GROMACS .gro file of C-alpha atoms in nm:
model
  423
    1MET     CA    1   2.169   0.446   1.970
    2ARG     CA    2   2.518   0.297   1.977
    3THR     CA    3   2.620   0.039   1.720
    4ALA     CA    4   2.910  -0.206   1.701
    5PHE     CA    5   2.930  -0.296   1.333
    6THR     CA    6   3.271  -0.408   1.213
    7PRO     CA    7   3.450  -0.228   0.928
    8GLU     CA    8   3.387  -0.536   0.713
    9GLN     CA    9   3.013  -0.517   0.781
   10LEU     CA   10   3.004  -0.143   0.709
   11ALA     CA   11   3.163  -0.206   0.370
   12ASP     CA   12   2.817  -0.334   0.267
   13PRO     CA   13   2.619  -0.022   0.159
   14GLU     CA   14   2.296  -0.171   0.294
   15VAL     CA   15   2.448  -0.231   0.637
   16ALA     CA   16   2.605   0.114   0.636
   17ALA     CA   17   2.269   0.276   0.558
   18SER     CA   18   2.098   0.076   0.834
   19ALA     CA   19   2.374   0.159   1.082
   20GLY     CA   20   2.325   0.528   1.011
   21ALA     CA   21   1.950   0.499   1.061
   22ILE     CA   22   1.995   0.308   1.390
   23ARG     CA   23   2.234   0.567   1.529
   24LYS     CA   24   1.971   0.838   1.476
   25CYS     CA   25   1.729   0.671   1.718
   26VAL     CA   26   1.740   0.840   2.063
   27HIS     CA   27   1.479   0.610   2.223
   28CYS     CA   28   1.250   0.907   2.291
   29GLY     CA   29   0.938   0.690   2.259
   30PHE     CA   30   0.733   0.930   2.048
   31CYS     CA   31   0.685   0.649   1.798
   32THR     CA   32   0.510   0.422   2.048
   33ALA     CA   33   0.200   0.640   2.058
   34THR     CA   34   0.140   0.601   1.684
   35CYS     CA   35   0.253   0.242   1.631
   36PRO     CA   36  -0.055   0.022   1.576
   37THR     CA   37   0.098  -0.297   1.712
   38TYR     CA   38   0.224  -0.127   2.025
   39VAL     CA   39  -0.117   0.033   2.075
   40LEU     CA   40  -0.277  -0.314   2.053
   41LEU     CA   41  -0.018  -0.525   2.235
   42GLY     CA   42   0.173  -0.290   2.465
   43ASP     CA   43   0.493  -0.487   2.409
   44GLU     CA   44   0.811  -0.280   2.369
   45ARG     CA   45   0.939  -0.533   2.116
   46ASP     CA   46   0.634  -0.452   1.903
   47SER     CA   47   0.716  -0.081   1.896
   48PRO     CA   48   0.946   0.087   1.643
   49ARG     CA   49   1.221   0.160   1.895
   50GLY     CA   50   1.201  -0.196   2.028
   51ARG     CA   51   1.224  -0.338   1.677
   52ILE     CA   52   1.519  -0.111   1.600
   53GLU     CA   53   1.703  -0.265   1.895
   54LEU     CA   54   1.618  -0.615   1.771
   55ILE     CA   55   1.727  -0.528   1.416
   56ARG     CA   56   2.054  -0.379   1.543
   57ASP     CA   57   2.135  -0.694   1.736
   58MET     CA   58   2.036  -0.919   1.443
   59LEU     CA   59   2.246  -0.730   1.187
   60GLU     CA   60   2.549  -0.699   1.415
   61ARG     CA   61   2.547  -1.070   1.494
   62GLY     CA   62   2.476  -1.171   1.136
   63GLY     CA   63   2.355  -1.515   1.038
   64PRO     CA   64   2.021  -1.668   1.142
   65PRO     CA   65   1.796  -1.440   1.352
   66SER     CA   66   1.634  -1.558   1.673
   67PRO     CA   67   1.273  -1.681   1.648
   68GLY     CA   68   1.165  -1.392   1.870
   69THR     CA   69   1.318  -1.137   1.640
   70VAL     CA   70   1.143  -1.291   1.341
   71THR     CA   71   0.810  -1.280   1.527
   72HIS     CA   72   0.836  -0.912   1.617
   73VAL     CA   73   0.969  -0.799   1.278
   74ASP     CA   74   0.688  -0.997   1.109
   75ARG     CA   75   0.433  -0.811   1.321
   76CYS     CA   76   0.542  -0.473   1.179
   77LEU     CA   77   0.288  -0.335   0.932
   78SER     CA   78   0.535  -0.102   0.758
   79CYS     CA   79   0.265   0.163   0.798
   80LEU     CA   80   0.546   0.413   0.873
   81ALA     CA   81   0.335   0.608   1.124
   82CYS     CA   82   0.656   0.612   1.330
   83THR     CA   83   0.832   0.818   1.063
   84THR     CA   84   0.565   1.086   1.089
   85THR     CA   85   0.622   1.129   1.464
   86CYS     CA   86   0.998   1.064   1.483
   87PRO     CA   87   1.179   1.388   1.575
   88SER     CA   88   1.519   1.242   1.482
   89GLY     CA   89   1.446   1.150   1.121
   90VAL     CA   90   1.511   0.776   1.155
   91ASP     CA   91   1.472   0.607   0.815
   92TYR     CA   92   1.260   0.324   0.951
   93ALA     CA   93   1.159   0.210   0.602
   94GLN     CA   94   1.525   0.135   0.525
   95LEU     CA   95   1.557  -0.062   0.851
   96ILE     CA   96   1.246  -0.273   0.822
   97ASP     CA   97   1.310  -0.355   0.453
   98HIS     CA   98   1.669  -0.453   0.533
   99ALA     CA   99   1.555  -0.663   0.829
  100ARG     CA  100   1.302  -0.853   0.618
  101ALA     CA  101   1.560  -0.920   0.349
  102HIS     CA  102   1.805  -1.050   0.612
  103ILE     CA  103   1.539  -1.278   0.760
  104GLU     CA  104   1.444  -1.405   0.414
  105ALA     CA  105   1.808  -1.489   0.341
  106HIS     CA  106   1.900  -1.645   0.679
  107HIS     CA  107   1.584  -1.792   0.831
  108ARG     CA  108   1.399  -2.105   0.722
  109ARG     CA  109   1.028  -2.070   0.794
  110PRO     CA  110   0.785  -2.357   0.859
  111TRP     CA  111   0.645  -2.506   0.535
  112PRO     CA  112   0.295  -2.350   0.567
  113GLU     CA  113   0.453  -2.003   0.582
  114ARG     CA  114   0.681  -2.082   0.288
  115LEU     CA  115   0.380  -2.203   0.091
  116VAL     CA  116   0.173  -1.889   0.152
  117ARG     CA  117   0.462  -1.650   0.092
  118GLY     CA  118   0.555  -1.829  -0.228
  119LEU     CA  119   0.197  -1.812  -0.353
  120LEU     CA  120   0.176  -1.441  -0.277
  121ALA     CA  121   0.503  -1.368  -0.458
  122ARG     CA  122   0.407  -1.572  -0.763
  123VAL     CA  123   0.048  -1.456  -0.800
  124LEU     CA  124  -0.022  -1.103  -0.668
  125PRO     CA  125   0.228  -0.911  -0.884
  126TYR     CA  126   0.087  -1.062  -1.206
  127PRO     CA  127  -0.263  -0.940  -1.302
  128ARG     CA  128  -0.350  -1.237  -1.527
  129ARG     CA  129  -0.248  -1.490  -1.262
  130LEU     CA  130  -0.433  -1.292  -1.000
  131ALA     CA  131  -0.747  -1.276  -1.212
  132TRP     CA  132  -0.747  -1.657  -1.239
  133ALA     CA  133  -0.671  -1.691  -0.867
  134LEU     CA  134  -0.970  -1.469  -0.789
  135ARG     CA  135  -1.198  -1.691  -0.999
  136LEU     CA  136  -1.070  -2.005  -0.827
  137GLY     CA  137  -1.084  -1.839  -0.488
  138ARG     CA  138  -1.452  -1.758  -0.523
  139LEU     CA  139  -1.519  -2.123  -0.593
  140ALA     CA  140  -1.312  -2.222  -0.287
  141ARG     CA  141  -1.473  -1.976  -0.043
  142PRO     CA  142  -1.674  -2.250   0.132
  143LEU     CA  143  -1.340  -2.402   0.240
  144GLU     CA  144  -1.247  -2.097   0.447
  145PRO     CA  145  -1.357  -2.238   0.787
  146VAL     CA  146  -1.193  -2.573   0.705
  147LEU     CA  147  -0.860  -2.401   0.633
  148ALA     CA  148  -0.891  -2.202   0.955
  149ARG     CA  149  -0.945  -2.520   1.159
  150MET     CA  150  -0.642  -2.681   0.989
  151GLY     CA  151  -0.425  -2.396   1.117
  152LEU     CA  152  -0.385  -2.239   0.774
  153ALA     CA  153  -0.505  -1.898   0.885
  154PRO     CA  154  -0.334  -1.705   0.603
  155LEU     CA  155  -0.505  -1.913   0.334
  156ALA     CA  156  -0.838  -1.867   0.513
  157ALA     CA  157  -0.771  -1.492   0.531
  158MET     CA  158  -0.711  -1.481   0.155
  159LEU     CA  159  -1.051  -1.633   0.090
  160ARG     CA  160  -1.222  -1.393   0.332
  161LEU     CA  161  -1.071  -1.095   0.151
  162LEU     CA  162  -1.204  -1.195  -0.189
  163PRO     CA  163  -1.480  -0.970  -0.326
  164ALA     CA  164  -1.806  -1.156  -0.372
  165ALA     CA  165  -1.830  -1.075  -0.741
  166ARG     CA  166  -1.607  -0.979  -1.031
  167PRO     CA  167  -1.557  -0.603  -1.070
  168ALA     CA  168  -1.811  -0.439  -1.295
  169PRO     CA  169  -1.676  -0.302  -1.624
  170SER     CA  170  -1.603   0.068  -1.621
  171ARG     CA  171  -1.898   0.277  -1.733
  172PRO     CA  172  -1.835   0.457  -2.063
  173LEU     CA  173  -1.875   0.829  -2.086
  174ALA     CA  174  -2.046   0.919  -2.412
  175GLY     CA  175  -2.054   1.257  -2.579
  176THR     CA  176  -1.745   1.414  -2.419
  177VAL     CA  177  -1.450   1.567  -2.595
  178SER     CA  178  -1.113   1.522  -2.429
  179ALA     CA  179  -0.922   1.836  -2.353
  180VAL     CA  180  -0.623   1.658  -2.506
  181ALA     CA  181  -0.779   1.719  -2.847
  182GLU     CA  182  -0.689   2.085  -2.807
  183GLY     CA  183  -0.324   1.999  -2.747
  184PRO     CA  184  -0.189   1.818  -2.438
  185ARG     CA  185  -0.045   2.002  -2.139
  186GLY     CA  186   0.194   1.712  -2.097
  187ARG     CA  187   0.234   1.336  -2.108
  188VAL     CA  188   0.213   1.101  -1.812
  189VAL     CA  189   0.243   0.729  -1.759
  190LEU     CA  190  -0.041   0.593  -1.550
  191LEU     CA  191   0.091   0.285  -1.372
  192LYS     CA  192  -0.108  -0.020  -1.472
  193GLY     CA  193  -0.043  -0.191  -1.141
  194CYS     CA  194  -0.125  -0.549  -1.051
  195VAL     CA  195  -0.375  -0.601  -0.764
  196GLU     CA  196  -0.581  -0.292  -0.846
  197ALA     CA  197  -0.583  -0.385  -1.216
  198ALA     CA  198  -0.744  -0.718  -1.134
  199MET     CA  199  -0.974  -0.613  -0.849
  200ALA     CA  200  -1.077  -0.254  -0.931
  201PRO     CA  201  -1.007  -0.162  -1.296
  202GLN     CA  202  -1.265   0.119  -1.270
  203VAL     CA  203  -1.014   0.321  -1.063
  204ARG     CA  204  -0.761   0.347  -1.343
  205ALA     CA  205  -1.039   0.421  -1.593
  206ALA     CA  206  -1.156   0.711  -1.376
  207ALA     CA  207  -0.803   0.844  -1.340
  208THR     CA  208  -0.751   0.829  -1.718
  209ARG     CA  209  -1.069   1.026  -1.783
  210LEU     CA  210  -0.980   1.288  -1.522
  211LEU     CA  211  -0.622   1.330  -1.647
  212GLU     CA  212  -0.741   1.368  -2.005
  213ARG     CA  213  -1.006   1.616  -1.893
  214MET     CA  214  -0.722   1.808  -1.732
  215GLY     CA  215  -0.542   1.812  -2.066
  216TYR     CA  216  -0.284   1.538  -2.019
  217GLU     CA  217  -0.204   1.259  -2.261
  218VAL     CA  218  -0.199   0.926  -2.079
  219VAL     CA  219   0.044   0.673  -2.225
  220GLU     CA  220   0.135   0.313  -2.153
  221ALA     CA  221   0.487   0.174  -2.128
  222PRO     CA  222   0.539  -0.167  -2.292
  223GLY     CA  223   0.733  -0.389  -2.054
  224GLU     CA  224   0.604  -0.221  -1.739
  225GLY     CA  225   0.511  -0.458  -1.456
  226CYS     CA  226   0.460  -0.469  -1.078
  227CYS     CA  227   0.629  -0.184  -0.891
  228GLY     CA  228   0.799  -0.438  -0.658
  229ALA     CA  229   0.630  -0.330  -0.335
  230LEU     CA  230   0.479  -0.672  -0.263
  231SER     CA  231   0.815  -0.845  -0.310
  232GLU     CA  232   0.982  -0.585  -0.087
  233HIS     CA  233   0.725  -0.649   0.187
  234LEU     CA  234   0.805  -1.021   0.166
  235GLY     CA  235   1.179  -0.961   0.207
  236ARG     CA  236   1.253  -1.058  -0.155
  237ALA     CA  237   1.477  -0.759  -0.211
  238ASP     CA  238   1.652  -0.888  -0.524
  239GLU     CA  239   1.319  -0.961  -0.687
  240ALA     CA  240   1.188  -0.617  -0.599
  241ARG     CA  241   1.504  -0.460  -0.745
  242ARG     CA  242   1.463  -0.649  -1.072
  243MET     CA  243   1.102  -0.533  -1.102
  244ALA     CA  244   1.202  -0.173  -1.035
  245GLN     CA  245   1.484  -0.187  -1.289
  246ALA     CA  246   1.252  -0.336  -1.552
  247ASN     CA  247   1.006  -0.052  -1.498
  248LEU     CA  248   1.276   0.211  -1.515
  249ALA     CA  249   1.392   0.062  -1.844
  250ALA     CA  250   1.035   0.058  -1.982
  251TRP     CA  251   0.972   0.421  -1.889
  252GLY     CA  252   1.313   0.521  -2.018
  253ARG     CA  253   1.212   0.414  -2.368
  254LEU     CA  254   0.938   0.679  -2.373
  255ASP     CA  255   0.995   1.042  -2.471
  256GLY     CA  256   0.859   1.355  -2.307
  257ILE     CA  257   0.713   1.198  -1.993
  258ASP     CA  258   0.635   1.448  -1.718
  259ALA     CA  259   0.564   1.193  -1.442
  260VAL     CA  260   0.473   0.836  -1.358
  261VAL     CA  261   0.134   0.860  -1.187
  262THR     CA  262  -0.022   0.587  -0.973
  263THR     CA  263  -0.369   0.537  -0.829
  264ALA     CA  264  -0.243   0.292  -0.564
  265ALA     CA  265  -0.084   0.469  -0.268
  266GLY     CA  266   0.121   0.163  -0.178
  267CYS     CA  267   0.276   0.161  -0.524
  268GLY     CA  268   0.348   0.532  -0.497
  269THR     CA  269   0.546   0.480  -0.176
  270MET     CA  270   0.756   0.219  -0.356
  271LEU     CA  271   0.807   0.428  -0.669
  272LYS     CA  272   0.941   0.713  -0.459
  273VAL     CA  273   1.220   0.496  -0.314
  274TYR     CA  274   1.340   0.363  -0.650
  275GLY     CA  275   1.657   0.564  -0.593
  276ARG     CA  276   1.735   0.347  -0.289
  277VAL     CA  277   1.596   0.022  -0.426
  278ALA     CA  278   1.717   0.036  -0.787
  279GLY     CA  279   1.979   0.311  -0.789
  280ARG     CA  280   1.781   0.556  -1.002
  281PRO     CA  281   1.495   0.781  -0.892
  282ILE     CA  282   1.186   0.847  -1.100
  283ALA     CA  283   0.947   1.144  -1.107
  284ALA     CA  284   0.656   0.966  -0.941
  285ARG     CA  285   0.327   1.114  -0.822
  286ASP     CA  286   0.019   0.979  -0.654
  287ILE     CA  287  -0.286   1.064  -0.860
  288LEU     CA  288  -0.425   1.292  -0.587
  289GLU     CA  289  -0.091   1.467  -0.548
  290PHE     CA  290  -0.067   1.520  -0.925
  291VAL     CA  291  -0.422   1.653  -0.958
  292ALA     CA  292  -0.369   1.892  -0.666
  293GLU     CA  293  -0.054   2.027  -0.833
  294ALA     CA  294  -0.205   2.055  -1.181
  295GLY     CA  295  -0.548   2.184  -1.081
  296LEU     CA  296  -0.889   2.018  -1.059
  297PRO     CA  297  -1.142   2.102  -1.335
  298PRO     CA  298  -1.459   2.282  -1.220
  299PRO     CA  299  -1.709   2.049  -1.048
  300VAL     CA  300  -2.047   1.979  -1.204
  301ALA     CA  301  -2.190   1.697  -0.988
  302GLY     CA  302  -2.189   1.540  -0.642
  303ALA     CA  303  -2.223   1.861  -0.441
  304GLY     CA  304  -2.306   1.804  -0.075
  305LEU     CA  305  -2.259   1.425  -0.068
  306ALA     CA  306  -2.109   1.328   0.268
  307VAL     CA  307  -1.772   1.157   0.210
  308THR     CA  308  -1.568   1.001   0.489
  309TYR     CA  309  -1.202   1.020   0.396
  310HIS     CA  310  -0.984   0.727   0.506
  311ALA     CA  311  -0.618   0.821   0.487
  312ALA     CA  312  -0.411   0.527   0.360
  313CYS     CA  313  -0.088   0.487   0.559
  314SER     CA  314   0.114   0.468   0.240
  315LEU     CA  315  -0.021   0.811   0.146
  316GLN     CA  316  -0.016   1.000   0.476
  317HIS     CA  317   0.298   0.839   0.628
  318GLY     CA  318   0.485   0.678   0.343
  319GLN     CA  319   0.456   0.976   0.109
  320GLN     CA  320   0.357   1.247   0.360
  321ILE     CA  321   0.055   1.347   0.148
  322LYS     CA  322  -0.206   1.461   0.395
  323ALA     CA  323  -0.385   1.782   0.299
  324PRO     CA  324  -0.428   1.748  -0.081
  325PRO     CA  325  -0.687   1.462  -0.082
  326LEU     CA  326  -0.910   1.646   0.168
  327ALA     CA  327  -0.871   1.974  -0.018
  328LEU     CA  328  -0.957   1.816  -0.354
  329LEU     CA  329  -1.269   1.645  -0.226
  330ARG     CA  330  -1.387   1.969  -0.067
  331GLN     CA  331  -1.305   2.164  -0.382
  332ALA     CA  332  -1.519   1.916  -0.574
  333GLY     CA  333  -1.813   2.006  -0.350
  334PHE     CA  334  -1.827   1.706  -0.118
  335ASP     CA  335  -1.906   1.728   0.255
  336VAL     CA  336  -1.583   1.573   0.378
  337ARG     CA  337  -1.565   1.392   0.714
  338THR     CA  338  -1.245   1.277   0.882
  339VAL     CA  339  -1.192   0.969   1.095
  340ALA     CA  340  -1.086   0.953   1.461
  341GLU     CA  341  -0.747   0.782   1.506
  342GLY     CA  342  -0.691   0.845   1.138
  343HIS     CA  343  -0.317   0.790   1.183
  344LEU     CA  344  -0.366   0.424   1.276
  345CYS     CA  345  -0.351   0.156   1.005
  346CYS     CA  346  -0.661  -0.036   0.895
  347GLY     CA  347  -0.458  -0.359   0.898
  348SER     CA  348  -0.423  -0.407   0.523
  349ALA     CA  349  -0.056  -0.304   0.483
  350GLY     CA  350   0.034  -0.486   0.165
  351VAL     CA  351  -0.002  -0.856   0.250
  352TYR     CA  352  -0.014  -0.809   0.627
  353ASN     CA  353  -0.385  -0.893   0.644
  354ILE     CA  354  -0.299  -1.234   0.498
  355LEU     CA  355   0.019  -1.306   0.695
  356GLN     CA  356  -0.102  -1.159   1.028
  357PRO     CA  357  -0.482  -1.203   1.011
  358GLY     CA  358  -0.545  -1.181   1.383
  359LEU     CA  359  -0.384  -0.841   1.437
  360ALA     CA  360  -0.512  -0.717   1.100
  361THR     CA  361  -0.870  -0.803   1.195
  362ARG     CA  362  -0.842  -0.615   1.526
  363LEU     CA  363  -0.712  -0.307   1.345
  364ARG     CA  364  -0.978  -0.337   1.075
  365ASP     CA  365  -1.263  -0.352   1.326
  366ARG     CA  366  -1.122  -0.056   1.518
  367LYS     CA  367  -1.099   0.145   1.196
  368ALA     CA  368  -1.448   0.041   1.088
  369ALA     CA  369  -1.597   0.165   1.415
  370ASN     CA  370  -1.431   0.504   1.369
  371ILE     CA  371  -1.554   0.521   1.009
  372ALA     CA  372  -1.908   0.446   1.118
  373ALA     CA  373  -1.889   0.724   1.378
  374ALA     CA  374  -1.795   0.974   1.107
  375GLY     CA  375  -2.131   0.915   0.940
  376GLY     CA  376  -2.049   0.963   0.571
  377ALA     CA  377  -2.258   0.817   0.290
  378VAL     CA  378  -1.946   0.682   0.117
  379VAL     CA  379  -1.587   0.615   0.223
  380ALA     CA  380  -1.306   0.743   0.003
  381ALA     CA  381  -0.979   0.547   0.030
  382GLY     CA  382  -0.679   0.598  -0.194
  383ASN     CA  383  -0.540   0.244  -0.187
  384ILE     CA  384  -0.690  -0.082  -0.316
  385GLY     CA  385  -0.559  -0.269  -0.012
  386CYS     CA  386  -0.753  -0.047   0.228
  387ILE     CA  387  -1.068  -0.078   0.016
  388THR     CA  388  -1.042  -0.459   0.012
  389GLN     CA  389  -0.967  -0.476   0.384
  390LEU     CA  390  -1.257  -0.254   0.493
  391ALA     CA  391  -1.527  -0.359   0.247
  392PRO     CA  392  -1.651  -0.664   0.445
  393VAL     CA  393  -1.722  -0.465   0.761
  394VAL     CA  394  -1.806  -0.109   0.651
  395GLU     CA  395  -2.178  -0.063   0.590
  396VAL     CA  396  -2.146   0.218   0.335
  397PRO     CA  397  -1.981   0.184  -0.008
  398LEU     CA  398  -1.612   0.247  -0.063
  399ALA     CA  399  -1.458   0.423  -0.361
  400HIS     CA  400  -1.123   0.564  -0.459
  401PRO     CA  401  -1.116   0.946  -0.430
  402VAL     CA  402  -1.028   0.971  -0.802
  403GLU     CA  403  -1.359   0.802  -0.887
  404LEU     CA  404  -1.541   1.073  -0.695
  405LEU     CA  405  -1.330   1.351  -0.849
  406ASP     CA  406  -1.389   1.210  -1.198
  407TRP     CA  407  -1.766   1.203  -1.137
  408ALA     CA  408  -1.768   1.551  -0.983
  409THR     CA  409  -1.594   1.698  -1.289
  410GLY     CA  410  -1.803   1.534  -1.559
  411GLY     CA  411  -1.738   1.160  -1.547
  412PRO     CA  412  -1.985   0.878  -1.486
  413ARG     CA  413  -2.130   0.818  -1.143
  414PRO     CA  414  -1.920   0.548  -0.969
  415ALA     CA  415  -2.087   0.207  -0.959
  416ALA     CA  416  -2.010   0.196  -0.586
  417LEU     CA  417  -2.265   0.473  -0.535
  418ASP     CA  418  -2.555   0.272  -0.673
  419GLY     CA  419  -2.831   0.309  -0.414
  420VAL     CA  420  -2.669   0.610  -0.246
  421ARG     CA  421  -2.895   0.915  -0.250
  422GLU     CA  422  -2.743   1.247  -0.340
  423VAL     CA  423  -2.820   1.551  -0.128
   0.00000   0.00000   0.00000
């Protein structure tokens, strides 16, 4: 695609990177078949190549974007399915992140949107604030239809997404001896995270047990915080950069760290672009990627249980990790089912299900129907956003794959499986 950026514009490294990505697009249209919003709406402006044209025009013109451009950029999920099918190697993540930052800097949104976006930025990345917000949200759930009638659909969507009860405490595992006692194979940081820490602490507990069973010492980094993904999704690029730099500094104070491991696929996608976002890359691994590389301990439980694997977009598209989760679950003895249209997003996509609840609900219901057709007794999803999005409409329990792998190799049975009969 041709561009007409001025030399002055190209002096900005961010503009230069976006210009290079735009020029790679040949308008072949392969991306339209895998773009969820194009599949739903059939509008070229809601396809990746259509958005690239809008972004090019917006960046070349500079200044405030047109309302139409804002609408169509906002509708992008950042699922990155387009990057999986693009034959030209367009860095769409660079483009959509740059576009959101430009809109945030040059466009004044209506006050309800500013209110919701401000709340998300000031609450979600902070586990303590989020924990209090969850408590207050459960009390406010009866107001959900009132907020919807008032036109505050994002606030109503937030209340609908709240789990009905506080997460159960992680079940202890008595009588086991960690393989670390025999001398660790290495040391890893297990990202504490923010949303998952408040909504599903049992996932990190399962990952810790599994890593220690594999012989790794799991350490914490004082000063570590949110990875910055949520701020990046909201177009708050400077805020995301500060979060990334704070994490890099925290991890840099530790000695002998082999990797930063995360149980949230969305965080993993962000960690792997720290080189672009913060100027310094980090050795980051998704928990399933790390376990596949290091080797799963022998299974002792769970054999034959039918597990439907839901591939999070941030894992299969953002990080291009596709085969390892399926292979691990099968190695652990589970009867693994896959989902039709598995490349399409469930509608979670960071905060998309709050900011675009109509489209997110359509994608969620489509995904839920495909999950039901797979017929598993439990759904395994490697991202807390997907689990939260699907839980209200999927009839079987949902669990993170690491919970199942922990159980299969000697850990406690996941609380999500209460009432599920083993084969």
